[in-house]
Amino acid sequence: MNIKGGCNCNMVSRLYTREDDLVECFLFPHLCYKSTEEISQDELVSEINKYNNRISKYTHEYIWHRDSLGFQARTKNIIQLNKELDGGARVEDYQLPPHIYASLRFDEDVGDEWFLVFLVMELTKAFDGLIVKLVDSDGEFLLIEAAESLPSWATPQTCQDRVFIYNGEIHVVRDENLSYIEMLRNIREKPTASRMQYGIQAAIQKKIAIYPEEIQNRIHKARVFLPERAIAILKQEPGLIAAALRTVCQSDPLERKVCQAMKYFPPEQRAMVNVKMTRCLYAMATHCRYAGDPRTGWNLPSPNDSCHKPHLLGIKISCGLEMLVARASRKIKQNEDNENKNETEWVAYLKRLTANGYFRNLLEGSQEYNRLLRMAKEYFQSSSRDHSLFGDKNEAHRILETWRNAPHHDIESLSEGRLSPPDNDNWLNIDPEQLHSMLDQQWSSNDRMVDQHPPSIQEKVREFLQHSSDVDGVQFPGQLSKSNDDNSEIRANGDADDTRIDFNADAFDSALRGILDLVVPGDENDFDSNSEGSLGGSEEDKGGELDKYMRLLDSQLEMDLHLSGLREKSNTDTCVEDSTMELNLRESAEGEAGGAGAVGNILGGPIRRLLHLHLQSPSTVPPDLQS
């Protein structure tokens, strides 16, 4: 793990706008908030060394998807340097006490983020007084994970910037009038006042309970046919496999032009080796359709050959490394051409530091002045270098140095017979039963009933058509029973709303018939000869209209009975209609591709309703999903 004395442009604490797929970590040792005395950088670096030693048993073989974890000391001077370099940041972002900072971009593999949560939990348990704050691009993601257990007072407004981890537990400070240091002191001195309830703690612990076993479970070992120089690089820097595969999977045709010549990793000298990578990286590489330039001389075997998969994976890794080294070489030349521009920016940066009191009116040329000047220059140069490499924390520089220093191996010594067998990749394929089990485990709840014999699509559609709807849509039997249970519970608890409107359908029907004069008279005295109803006219006219109305009802009733008889005689026709209906529904479902539509509404809306159905996998994959 890397230790940096604050020399990184990404140290700015952007508590309100963050890069996507970025998690930020703020560690406050006890010495940072126990008093108001100034904290030196050496003291924070000493704490960093302790933390690295503690978690090294978990991180020394861990393959990070994008960024590796590196702690950075942030004293008041470093915070000011950062503020002057990034003039567009909010002033409130710099009101933190001195602390240790880390940022991690995890991109497609969210497992890196939760591995960081696991490490933070371990550190807060091991070091007394250590309080940590974790936020990502979604904000307080720890509370988002435990959303179902949050109390009613917990809202984004009341919890923003007030969620901390102390002694392996989640704390939320509710007092809005406390300063940052006062919040940290209250958590340590009165932990019971800010500790969240058991449900929230259990939700987070369930998420990280897979560690540390998951560190090995997420690794996939594959056989790969690689050039000799690529083998040497991956032996020196195994973590660069992530950079290589991400680069080739995210590249475009313009970037892939450098792979036509393969200047840095020629394909002539290759050997079969075992390479370890994460399952996420292996899945990305497997579904990447790039197969190298055929004019380069890869000699890719046919798809039916057992060597096809190792050769194809080797081509992708080699091309990814080629693009990384070419990118680093190109950027170094650009930096040499921009030295004059950097010098101008440095002079302007130095003027801003002087105007804002960074040198504290020290005599120019004094020992303390020179120390601050040297720190500022190192910080500025490091920040400029990181910006020039797309913010990848010198990833391309590292691979360029590794390529230059890579030793040459004897290809004949890399015998395939010495290799251990590769891991099975059947985990890439999930059958419907596994998917059903995964969804049931993820969204399991007590109020959902799963039938022993799930209904077919035909039964589901018939059930839908037989139910009436109101303003809230169709209610299925499960929903009706749950609604009735909820209403019964409310009545039992005496919590019913007094303003609720009770609707009596019979009384309404009787009143409506009376208004329309549709009541069939029982005797001659039921009508007043002098009244004028809506049917108008005399008793004879009213009787004639009622006779017509009753004859119309009789004819409709006879038609319904006739249709009912036809339905009983058409069992074979129903089977044909059911198969046609199922085919039409399946085609519509494939067309909707999981989005909103008529079939999705008929089948019940949320994905959890699909747990009751057994659907066959489509024979074809839509073009936009073939990656």
Coordinates of C-alpha atoms in Angstrom, one line a residue, residues 123-535:
L123 CA -9.3 -0.7 12.0
T124 CA -11.9 0.9 14.3
K125 CA -12.0 -2.2 16.4
A126 CA -8.2 -2.4 16.7
F127 CA -7.3 1.2 17.4
D128 CA -9.0 3.0 20.3
G129 CA -10.5 6.3 19.5
L130 CA -10.3 5.9 15.7
I131 CA -13.5 7.3 14.0
V132 CA -14.1 6.9 10.3
K133 CA -16.4 8.6 7.8
L134 CA -17.2 6.8 4.5
V135 CA -19.1 8.4 1.6
D136 CA -19.5 7.6 -2.1
S137 CA -21.1 9.2 -5.1
D138 CA -24.5 8.2 -3.7
G139 CA -23.8 9.9 -0.4
E140 CA -24.3 8.0 2.9
F141 CA -24.3 4.6 1.2
L142 CA -24.1 2.8 4.6
L143 CA -27.6 4.1 5.5
I144 CA -28.8 3.3 2.0
E145 CA -27.8 -0.3 2.5
A146 CA -29.8 -0.4 5.7
A147 CA -32.7 1.7 4.4
E148 CA -35.4 -0.8 5.5
S149 CA -34.3 -0.5 9.1
L150 CA -33.9 3.3 9.3
P151 CA -36.0 5.2 11.9
S152 CA -38.5 7.8 10.8
W153 CA -36.2 10.8 11.7
A154 CA -33.4 9.6 9.5
T155 CA -33.6 11.6 6.2
P156 CA -31.0 12.8 3.8
Q157 CA -31.1 16.2 5.4
T158 CA -30.7 15.0 9.0
C159 CA -28.0 12.4 8.2
Q160 CA -25.8 14.1 5.6
D161 CA -22.2 14.4 6.9
R162 CA -23.2 12.9 10.3
V163 CA -22.7 9.2 9.7
F164 CA -19.5 7.7 11.3
I165 CA -18.0 4.3 12.1
Y166 CA -16.6 3.8 15.7
N167 CA -15.6 0.6 17.2
G168 CA -17.1 -1.4 14.3
E169 CA -20.5 0.2 14.7
I170 CA -22.6 2.8 12.8
H171 CA -23.2 6.1 14.6
V172 CA -25.3 9.1 13.5
V173 CA -25.0 12.4 15.3
R174 CA -28.4 14.1 15.4
D175 CA -27.4 17.4 17.0
E176 CA -27.0 19.9 14.1
N177 CA -25.4 22.6 16.3
L178 CA -22.1 20.7 17.0
S179 CA -18.9 21.4 15.2
Y180 CA -17.0 18.6 13.6
I181 CA -14.6 18.1 16.5
E182 CA -17.5 18.2 18.9
M183 CA -19.3 15.5 17.0
L184 CA -16.2 13.3 17.1
R185 CA -15.7 13.8 20.8
N186 CA -19.4 13.1 21.6
I187 CA -19.1 9.8 19.7
R188 CA -16.2 8.7 21.8
E189 CA -17.4 10.0 25.1
K190 CA -21.1 9.1 24.7
P191 CA -21.3 6.3 22.2
T192 CA -24.8 5.1 23.3
A193 CA -26.3 8.5 22.3
S194 CA -25.3 8.2 18.6
R195 CA -25.2 4.4 18.1
M196 CA -27.8 3.2 15.6
Q197 CA -30.2 0.4 16.4
Y198 CA -29.5 -3.3 15.9
G199 CA -31.3 -3.6 12.5
I200 CA -28.9 -1.1 10.9
Q201 CA -25.8 -2.7 12.4
A202 CA -27.0 -6.2 11.3
A203 CA -27.6 -5.0 7.7
I204 CA -24.0 -3.7 7.4
Q205 CA -22.5 -6.8 9.1
K206 CA -24.4 -9.1 6.8
K207 CA -23.0 -7.3 3.8
I208 CA -19.3 -7.6 4.9
A209 CA -19.7 -11.1 6.6
I210 CA -18.3 -12.7 3.5
Y211 CA -14.8 -11.3 4.2
P212 CA -12.0 -12.3 4.5
E213 CA -13.0 -15.6 2.8
E214 CA -14.3 -13.6 -0.2
I215 CA -10.8 -12.4 -0.9
Q216 CA -9.9 -15.9 -2.3
N217 CA -13.4 -16.7 -3.5
R218 CA -13.4 -13.8 -6.0
I219 CA -10.2 -15.0 -7.7
H220 CA -10.3 -16.9 -10.9
K221 CA -7.3 -18.8 -12.3
A222 CA -7.1 -19.1 -16.0
R223 CA -4.6 -20.5 -18.6
V224 CA -3.4 -17.8 -20.9
F225 CA -1.1 -17.8 -23.9
L226 CA 1.0 -14.6 -23.5
P227 CA 4.1 -13.0 -25.0
E228 CA 7.3 -13.4 -23.1
R229 CA 7.5 -9.7 -22.0
A230 CA 3.9 -9.8 -20.8
I231 CA 4.6 -12.8 -18.6
A232 CA 7.6 -11.0 -17.0
I233 CA 5.5 -7.9 -16.3
L234 CA 2.6 -9.8 -14.7
K235 CA 5.0 -11.8 -12.5
Q236 CA 6.5 -8.5 -11.2
E237 CA 3.1 -6.7 -10.9
P238 CA 0.2 -9.1 -10.7
G239 CA -2.2 -6.3 -10.0
L240 CA -1.6 -4.9 -13.5
I241 CA -3.9 -7.6 -14.9
A242 CA -6.8 -5.4 -13.9
A243 CA -5.4 -2.3 -15.7
A244 CA -4.8 -4.4 -18.9
L245 CA -8.2 -6.0 -19.0
R246 CA -10.1 -2.8 -18.2
T247 CA -8.2 -0.9 -20.9
V248 CA -8.9 -3.4 -23.7
C249 CA -12.6 -3.8 -22.6
Q250 CA -13.2 0.0 -22.5
S251 CA -11.1 0.9 -25.6
D252 CA -12.5 2.1 -29.0
P253 CA -11.2 1.3 -32.5
L254 CA -9.0 4.4 -32.5
E255 CA -7.2 3.3 -29.4
R256 CA -6.7 -0.2 -30.7
K257 CA -4.7 1.0 -33.7
V258 CA -1.5 0.7 -31.7
C259 CA -2.2 -3.1 -31.4
Q260 CA -1.6 -3.6 -35.1
A261 CA 2.2 -3.4 -34.8
M262 CA 2.5 -4.7 -31.2
K263 CA 5.7 -2.7 -30.7
Y264 CA 6.1 -3.5 -27.0
F265 CA 4.7 -7.1 -26.8
P266 CA 5.3 -8.9 -30.1
P267 CA 3.5 -12.2 -30.5
E268 CA 6.4 -14.2 -31.9
Q269 CA 7.6 -15.5 -28.5
R270 CA 4.7 -16.8 -26.4
A271 CA 4.1 -19.4 -23.8
M272 CA 1.2 -20.9 -21.8
V273 CA 1.0 -19.7 -18.2
N274 CA -1.5 -19.4 -15.3
V275 CA -2.8 -16.0 -14.6
K276 CA -5.0 -15.0 -11.6
M277 CA -7.6 -12.3 -11.9
T278 CA -10.9 -11.4 -10.3
R279 CA -14.1 -13.0 -11.5
C280 CA -15.4 -9.6 -12.5
L281 CA -12.4 -9.1 -14.8
Y282 CA -12.7 -12.6 -16.2
A283 CA -16.3 -12.0 -17.0
M284 CA -15.5 -8.6 -18.7
A285 CA -12.8 -10.2 -20.8
T286 CA -14.9 -13.2 -21.8
H287 CA -17.7 -10.9 -23.0
C288 CA -15.4 -8.5 -24.8
R289 CA -15.7 -9.2 -28.5
Y290 CA -12.3 -7.8 -29.5
A291 CA -10.0 -10.6 -30.9
G292 CA -7.0 -8.6 -32.0
D293 CA -5.9 -7.5 -35.5
P294 CA -5.6 -10.7 -37.7
R295 CA -2.7 -9.0 -39.6
T296 CA -0.6 -9.0 -36.4
G297 CA 0.2 -12.7 -36.5
W298 CA -1.7 -14.0 -33.5
N299 CA -2.7 -17.3 -35.3
L300 CA -5.8 -17.7 -33.3
P301 CA -7.1 -21.4 -33.2
S302 CA -10.6 -22.2 -34.3
P303 CA -13.4 -21.9 -31.7
N304 CA -13.7 -25.7 -31.5
D305 CA -10.1 -26.0 -30.4
S306 CA -9.4 -26.4 -26.7
C307 CA -6.6 -23.8 -27.0
H308 CA -8.9 -21.2 -28.5
K309 CA -10.0 -19.7 -25.1
P310 CA -6.4 -19.4 -23.7
H311 CA -5.1 -17.8 -26.9
L312 CA -8.0 -15.4 -27.2
L313 CA -7.7 -14.3 -23.5
G314 CA -3.9 -13.8 -24.1
I315 CA -4.6 -11.6 -27.1
K316 CA -6.8 -9.3 -25.0
I317 CA -4.4 -9.1 -22.1
S318 CA -1.4 -8.4 -24.4
C319 CA -3.4 -5.7 -26.3
G320 CA -4.4 -4.1 -23.1
L321 CA -0.8 -3.9 -21.9
E322 CA 0.3 -2.6 -25.3
M323 CA -2.2 0.3 -25.1
L324 CA -1.2 1.1 -21.5
V325 CA 2.6 1.4 -22.4
A326 CA 1.8 3.4 -25.6
R327 CA -0.3 5.8 -23.6
A328 CA 2.4 6.3 -21.0
S329 CA 5.1 7.0 -23.6
R330 CA 2.8 9.5 -25.4
K331 CA 2.0 11.3 -22.2
I332 CA 5.6 11.6 -21.1
K333 CA 6.5 13.3 -24.4
Q334 CA 3.5 15.7 -23.9
N335 CA 4.7 16.6 -20.4
E336 CA 8.2 17.4 -21.7
D337 CA 6.6 19.8 -24.2
N338 CA 4.5 21.5 -21.6
E339 CA 7.3 22.3 -19.1
N340 CA 7.0 26.1 -19.9
K341 CA 3.2 26.0 -19.3
N342 CA 3.7 24.2 -15.9
E343 CA 6.3 26.8 -14.9
T344 CA 3.7 29.6 -15.5
E345 CA 1.1 27.7 -13.5
W346 CA 3.5 27.2 -10.7
V347 CA 4.3 30.9 -10.4
A348 CA 0.6 31.7 -10.3
Y349 CA 0.0 29.0 -7.7
L350 CA 2.9 30.4 -5.5
K351 CA 1.4 33.9 -5.6
R352 CA -2.0 32.6 -4.4
L353 CA -0.3 30.7 -1.5
T354 CA 1.6 33.9 -0.5
A355 CA -1.5 36.0 -0.7
N356 CA -3.5 33.6 1.5
G357 CA -0.9 33.4 4.3
Y358 CA 0.5 30.0 3.6
F359 CA 4.1 31.1 4.5
R360 CA 2.8 32.8 7.7
N361 CA 4.9 35.9 7.1
L362 CA 8.1 33.9 7.5
L363 CA 11.4 35.4 6.2
E364 CA 12.1 34.3 2.7
G365 CA 15.0 31.9 2.6
S366 CA 14.6 30.8 6.3
Q367 CA 14.6 27.1 7.1
E368 CA 10.9 26.9 7.8
Y369 CA 10.1 29.0 4.7
N370 CA 12.1 26.6 2.5
R371 CA 10.4 23.6 4.1
L372 CA 7.0 25.0 3.2
L373 CA 8.1 26.0 -0.3
R374 CA 9.5 22.5 -0.9
M375 CA 6.3 20.9 0.3
A376 CA 4.2 23.1 -2.0
K377 CA 6.4 22.4 -5.0
E378 CA 6.3 18.7 -4.5
Y379 CA 2.5 18.8 -4.1
F380 CA 2.1 20.9 -7.3
Q381 CA 4.3 18.6 -9.4
S382 CA 2.6 15.5 -8.1
S383 CA -0.8 16.9 -8.8
S384 CA 0.2 18.0 -12.3
R385 CA 1.6 14.5 -13.1
D386 CA -1.5 12.8 -11.8
H387 CA -3.7 15.0 -14.0
S388 CA -1.7 14.2 -17.1
L389 CA -2.3 10.5 -16.7
F390 CA -6.1 10.6 -16.6
G391 CA -6.0 10.5 -12.7
D392 CA -5.1 6.8 -12.7
K393 CA -2.5 7.3 -9.9
N394 CA 0.5 6.8 -12.1
E395 CA -0.8 3.5 -13.3
A396 CA 0.6 4.0 -16.8
H397 CA 4.0 5.3 -15.4
R398 CA 4.2 2.2 -13.3
I399 CA 3.7 -0.2 -16.1
L400 CA 6.2 1.7 -18.3
E401 CA 8.9 1.3 -15.7
T402 CA 8.0 -2.3 -15.2
W403 CA 8.2 -2.9 -18.9
R404 CA 11.6 -1.3 -19.0
N405 CA 12.9 -3.4 -16.1
A406 CA 11.2 -6.7 -17.0
P407 CA 13.7 -9.6 -17.2
H408 CA 13.8 -11.9 -20.2
H409 CA 12.6 -15.5 -19.6
D410 CA 13.5 -18.6 -21.5
I411 CA 10.3 -19.6 -23.2
E412 CA 11.3 -23.2 -23.3
S413 CA 11.5 -23.3 -19.5
L414 CA 7.9 -22.3 -19.3
S415 CA 6.6 -25.8 -19.9
E416 CA 2.8 -26.2 -20.0
G417 CA 3.1 -29.5 -18.2
R418 CA 4.1 -27.7 -15.0
L419 CA 0.9 -25.7 -14.9
S420 CA -1.9 -26.4 -12.5
P421 CA -5.3 -26.9 -14.1
P422 CA -7.5 -23.8 -14.6
D423 CA -10.6 -23.0 -12.6
N424 CA -13.9 -24.0 -13.9
D425 CA -15.9 -21.0 -15.3
N426 CA -19.3 -22.5 -15.1
W427 CA -20.2 -19.8 -12.6
L428 CA -20.6 -17.5 -15.6
N429 CA -23.8 -19.4 -16.5
I430 CA -26.8 -19.2 -14.2
D431 CA -29.8 -21.4 -14.7
P432 CA -33.4 -20.3 -13.8
E433 CA -33.3 -22.2 -10.5
Q434 CA -30.2 -20.4 -9.4
L435 CA -31.6 -17.1 -10.4
H436 CA -34.8 -17.8 -8.5
S437 CA -32.8 -18.7 -5.4
M438 CA -30.7 -15.6 -5.7
L439 CA -33.7 -13.3 -6.1
D440 CA -35.5 -15.1 -3.2
Q441 CA -32.5 -14.6 -1.0
Q442 CA -32.0 -11.0 -1.9
W443 CA -35.7 -9.9 -1.6
S444 CA -37.0 -12.5 0.9
S445 CA -39.7 -11.3 3.2
N446 CA -42.3 -12.8 5.5
D447 CA -45.3 -11.3 3.7
R448 CA -44.6 -12.9 0.4
M449 CA -46.1 -16.3 -0.3
V450 CA -44.3 -18.6 -2.7
D451 CA -46.5 -21.4 -4.1
Q452 CA -45.3 -24.9 -4.2
H453 CA -46.6 -25.1 -7.8
P454 CA -46.1 -21.8 -9.5
P455 CA -48.9 -20.8 -11.9
S456 CA -48.4 -20.9 -15.6
I457 CA -48.6 -17.8 -17.8
Q458 CA -52.1 -18.8 -19.0
E459 CA -53.4 -19.1 -15.4
K460 CA -51.7 -15.7 -14.5
V461 CA -53.5 -14.0 -17.4
R462 CA -56.8 -15.5 -16.6
E463 CA -56.4 -14.5 -13.0
F464 CA -55.6 -11.0 -14.1
L465 CA -58.7 -10.7 -16.4
Q466 CA -61.0 -12.0 -13.7
H467 CA -60.2 -9.3 -11.2
S468 CA -61.7 -5.8 -11.1
S469 CA -59.6 -2.7 -10.7
D470 CA -59.9 0.6 -8.9
V471 CA -57.8 3.7 -8.9
D472 CA -54.9 1.8 -7.4
G473 CA -55.0 -0.9 -10.2
V474 CA -55.8 -4.6 -10.0
Q475 CA -55.4 -6.3 -6.6
F476 CA -54.4 -9.9 -6.6
P477 CA -55.5 -12.4 -3.9
G478 CA -52.2 -12.1 -2.1
Q479 CA -52.5 -8.3 -2.0
L480 CA -56.1 -8.4 -0.9
S481 CA -55.3 -10.7 2.0
K482 CA -52.4 -8.5 3.1
S483 CA -54.5 -5.4 2.8
N484 CA -57.2 -7.0 4.9
D485 CA -54.7 -8.1 7.5
D486 CA -53.3 -4.6 7.6
N487 CA -56.8 -3.1 8.0
S488 CA -57.6 -5.6 10.7
E489 CA -54.4 -4.7 12.6
I490 CA -55.2 -1.0 12.3
R491 CA -58.7 -1.5 13.7
A492 CA -57.3 -3.7 16.5
N493 CA -54.8 -1.0 17.5
G494 CA -57.4 1.7 17.4
D495 CA -55.4 3.7 14.8
A496 CA -58.1 4.0 12.2
D497 CA -58.5 7.4 10.7
D498 CA -61.8 9.1 11.8
T499 CA -62.0 10.9 8.5
R500 CA -62.2 7.7 6.5
I501 CA -65.2 7.6 4.1
D502 CA -67.4 4.4 4.3
F503 CA -69.2 3.6 1.1
N504 CA -72.5 1.6 1.2
A505 CA -73.0 0.2 -2.2
D506 CA -76.6 -1.0 -1.6
A507 CA -77.8 2.3 -0.2
F508 CA -76.2 4.1 -3.2
D509 CA -77.8 1.8 -5.7
S510 CA -81.2 2.3 -4.0
A511 CA -80.9 6.0 -4.0
L512 CA -79.8 6.1 -7.6
R513 CA -82.7 4.0 -8.7
G514 CA -85.1 6.3 -6.9
I515 CA -83.7 9.3 -8.6
L516 CA -84.0 7.7 -12.0
D517 CA -87.5 6.3 -11.3
L518 CA -86.3 2.8 -12.1
V519 CA -88.0 1.1 -9.1
V520 CA -90.4 -1.6 -10.3
P521 CA -93.8 -0.8 -8.7
G522 CA -95.3 -3.3 -6.4
D523 CA -98.9 -2.0 -6.8
E524 CA -100.8 0.8 -8.5
N525 CA -100.2 3.2 -5.5
D526 CA -96.5 3.2 -6.0
F527 CA -96.8 5.9 -8.7
D528 CA -98.4 9.3 -8.4
S529 CA -100.3 10.2 -11.5
N530 CA -99.5 13.8 -11.0
S531 CA -95.7 13.3 -10.7
E532 CA -93.3 13.7 -13.6
G533 CA -90.3 11.3 -13.3
S534 CA -87.3 11.1 -15.5
L535 CA -89.2 8.6 -17.7

